[in-house]
Amino acid sequence: ERARANFIICPYSVANLAWLAAARRRHAETLPTGSRQRSSLLKQARANLRMALLFSRLFLCERPQALREWGALLCTTGRMRRGLAQLRQSAALAQSQGDVWQHAKAVVELARWQPPAPDSDDAAKLRQAEAALAQMSADIAAFRRSRWKES
């Protein structure tokens, strides 16, 4: 709200829009289909993601996350074909940018909505993405523990 009131546009505020939309979407997924609170949360998430997508054109490093969340929102609201296309675009853009974390998140989200066949190349990509996310999470946790011991 503060960034909106003061019209602060930077990579951090753009990322916050996508994170807020993700939180609203995930909360809406826990609610019964057709409830007013669910539709309200999805509407707010849609508004946040439109702003995130608009501003991510200025900050390209934030684009894969905005596209991934937009795709997940479309899948949540039943527009599977468009949603899956956005998720694929997010994965491709993250890979072209060399962003391993965002690529792995996009592949995992894509598999959530369109599970791959067990023996396909997509299943192998999913296993690699999950392993990469687990390794990066472990590295971050180890870094935090080492920093904690130093202070």
C-alpha positions as CSV (number, residue, x, y, z in Angstrom):
1,E,0.0,0.0,0.0
2,R,2.8,2.4,0.9
3,A,4.5,1.7,-2.5
4,R,1.2,2.4,-4.3
5,A,0.5,5.6,-2.4
6,N,3.9,7.0,-3.0
7,F,4.2,5.4,-6.5
8,I,7.5,3.6,-5.7
9,I,8.6,1.4,-8.6
10,C,11.7,-0.7,-8.0
11,P,12.4,-4.4,-8.4
12,Y,11.5,-5.0,-4.7
13,S,8.1,-3.5,-5.0
14,V,7.4,-5.3,-8.2
15,A,8.4,-8.6,-6.6
16,N,6.2,-7.8,-3.6
17,L,3.2,-7.5,-5.9
18,A,3.8,-11.0,-7.2
19,W,4.4,-12.4,-3.7
20,L,1.2,-10.8,-2.4
21,A,-0.8,-12.2,-5.3
22,A,0.7,-15.6,-4.7
23,A,-0.3,-15.5,-1.0
24,R,-3.9,-14.4,-2.0
25,R,-4.1,-17.2,-4.6
26,R,-2.9,-19.9,-2.2
27,H,-5.3,-18.7,0.5
28,A,-8.2,-18.7,-2.1
29,E,-7.3,-22.3,-3.1
30,T,-8.1,-23.4,0.5
31,L,-11.6,-21.9,0.4
32,P,-14.7,-23.5,-1.1
33,T,-15.3,-22.9,-4.7
34,G,-17.9,-20.3,-5.3
35,S,-17.5,-18.5,-1.9
36,R,-17.4,-14.7,-1.9
37,Q,-14.2,-14.6,0.0
38,R,-12.5,-16.8,-2.6
39,S,-13.7,-14.7,-5.5
40,S,-12.6,-11.5,-3.7
41,L,-9.2,-12.9,-3.0
42,L,-8.8,-14.1,-6.6
43,K,-9.9,-10.7,-7.9
44,Q,-7.3,-8.9,-5.7
45,A,-4.6,-11.3,-6.8
46,R,-5.5,-10.6,-10.4
47,A,-5.2,-6.9,-9.9
48,N,-1.8,-7.4,-8.2
49,L,-0.6,-9.6,-11.0
50,R,-1.6,-7.2,-13.7
51,M,0.4,-4.5,-12.0
52,A,3.3,-6.9,-11.5
53,L,3.2,-7.9,-15.2
54,L,3.1,-4.3,-16.3
55,F,6.1,-3.2,-14.1
56,S,8.0,-6.4,-14.8
57,R,8.5,-5.1,-18.3
58,L,10.8,-2.5,-16.7
59,F,12.5,-5.0,-14.5
60,L,13.0,-8.1,-16.6
61,C,14.5,-10.1,-13.7
62,E,11.0,-10.1,-12.0
63,R,9.2,-11.2,-15.2
64,P,9.5,-15.0,-14.7
65,Q,7.9,-14.8,-11.2
66,A,5.1,-12.6,-12.4
67,L,4.4,-14.9,-15.4
68,R,4.5,-18.0,-13.1
69,E,2.0,-16.5,-10.7
70,W,-0.2,-15.3,-13.6
71,G,-0.2,-18.8,-15.0
72,A,-1.0,-20.4,-11.7
73,L,-3.9,-17.9,-11.2
74,L,-5.3,-18.7,-14.6
75,C,-5.1,-22.4,-13.8
76,T,-6.8,-21.8,-10.5
77,T,-9.7,-20.0,-12.2
78,G,-10.1,-22.8,-14.7
79,R,-8.4,-21.3,-17.7
80,M,-5.9,-24.2,-18.0
81,R,-4.7,-23.7,-21.6
82,R,-3.7,-20.1,-21.1
83,G,-2.4,-20.8,-17.6
84,L,-0.1,-23.7,-18.8
85,A,1.1,-21.5,-21.7
86,Q,2.1,-18.8,-19.2
87,L,3.8,-21.3,-16.9
88,R,5.8,-22.6,-19.9
89,Q,6.7,-19.1,-20.9
90,S,7.9,-18.4,-17.3
91,A,10.1,-21.5,-17.3
92,A,11.6,-20.6,-20.7
93,L,12.3,-17.0,-19.7
94,A,13.8,-18.0,-16.4
95,Q,16.1,-20.5,-18.2
96,S,17.1,-17.9,-20.8
97,Q,18.0,-15.5,-18.0
98,G,20.0,-18.2,-16.1
99,D,17.7,-17.9,-13.1
100,V,17.8,-21.5,-11.7
101,W,15.5,-20.8,-8.8
102,Q,12.7,-19.3,-10.9
103,H,13.1,-22.0,-13.6
104,A,12.8,-24.7,-11.0
105,K,9.7,-23.1,-9.4
106,A,8.1,-22.7,-12.8
107,V,8.7,-26.4,-13.7
108,V,7.3,-27.5,-10.3
109,E,4.2,-25.3,-10.7
110,L,3.7,-26.6,-14.3
111,A,3.9,-30.2,-13.0
112,R,1.4,-29.3,-10.3
113,W,-1.2,-28.4,-13.0
114,Q,-0.2,-30.9,-15.7
115,P,1.5,-33.9,-14.1
116,P,4.0,-35.5,-16.5
117,A,4.0,-39.2,-17.5
118,P,6.5,-41.1,-15.2
119,D,8.9,-42.0,-17.9
120,S,8.9,-38.8,-19.9
121,D,11.5,-36.0,-20.3
122,D,9.2,-33.7,-18.3
123,A,9.3,-36.1,-15.4
124,A,13.1,-36.0,-15.4
125,K,13.0,-32.2,-15.6
126,L,10.6,-32.1,-12.6
127,R,13.0,-34.4,-10.6
128,Q,15.9,-32.1,-11.5
129,A,14.0,-29.0,-10.6
130,E,12.9,-30.4,-7.2
131,A,16.5,-31.5,-6.5
132,A,17.8,-28.0,-7.4
133,L,15.2,-26.3,-5.1
134,A,16.1,-28.7,-2.3
135,Q,19.8,-28.0,-2.7
136,M,19.4,-24.3,-2.9
137,S,17.1,-24.3,0.1
138,A,19.7,-26.3,2.0
139,D,22.5,-23.9,0.9
140,I,20.4,-20.9,2.1
141,A,19.8,-22.6,5.5
142,A,23.5,-23.4,5.9
143,F,24.4,-19.8,5.1
144,R,21.9,-18.5,7.6
145,R,23.3,-20.8,10.3
146,S,26.9,-19.8,9.6
147,R,25.9,-16.1,9.7
148,W,24.0,-16.7,13.0
149,K,27.1,-18.2,14.6
150,E,29.3,-15.3,13.5
151,S,27.2,-12.7,15.1
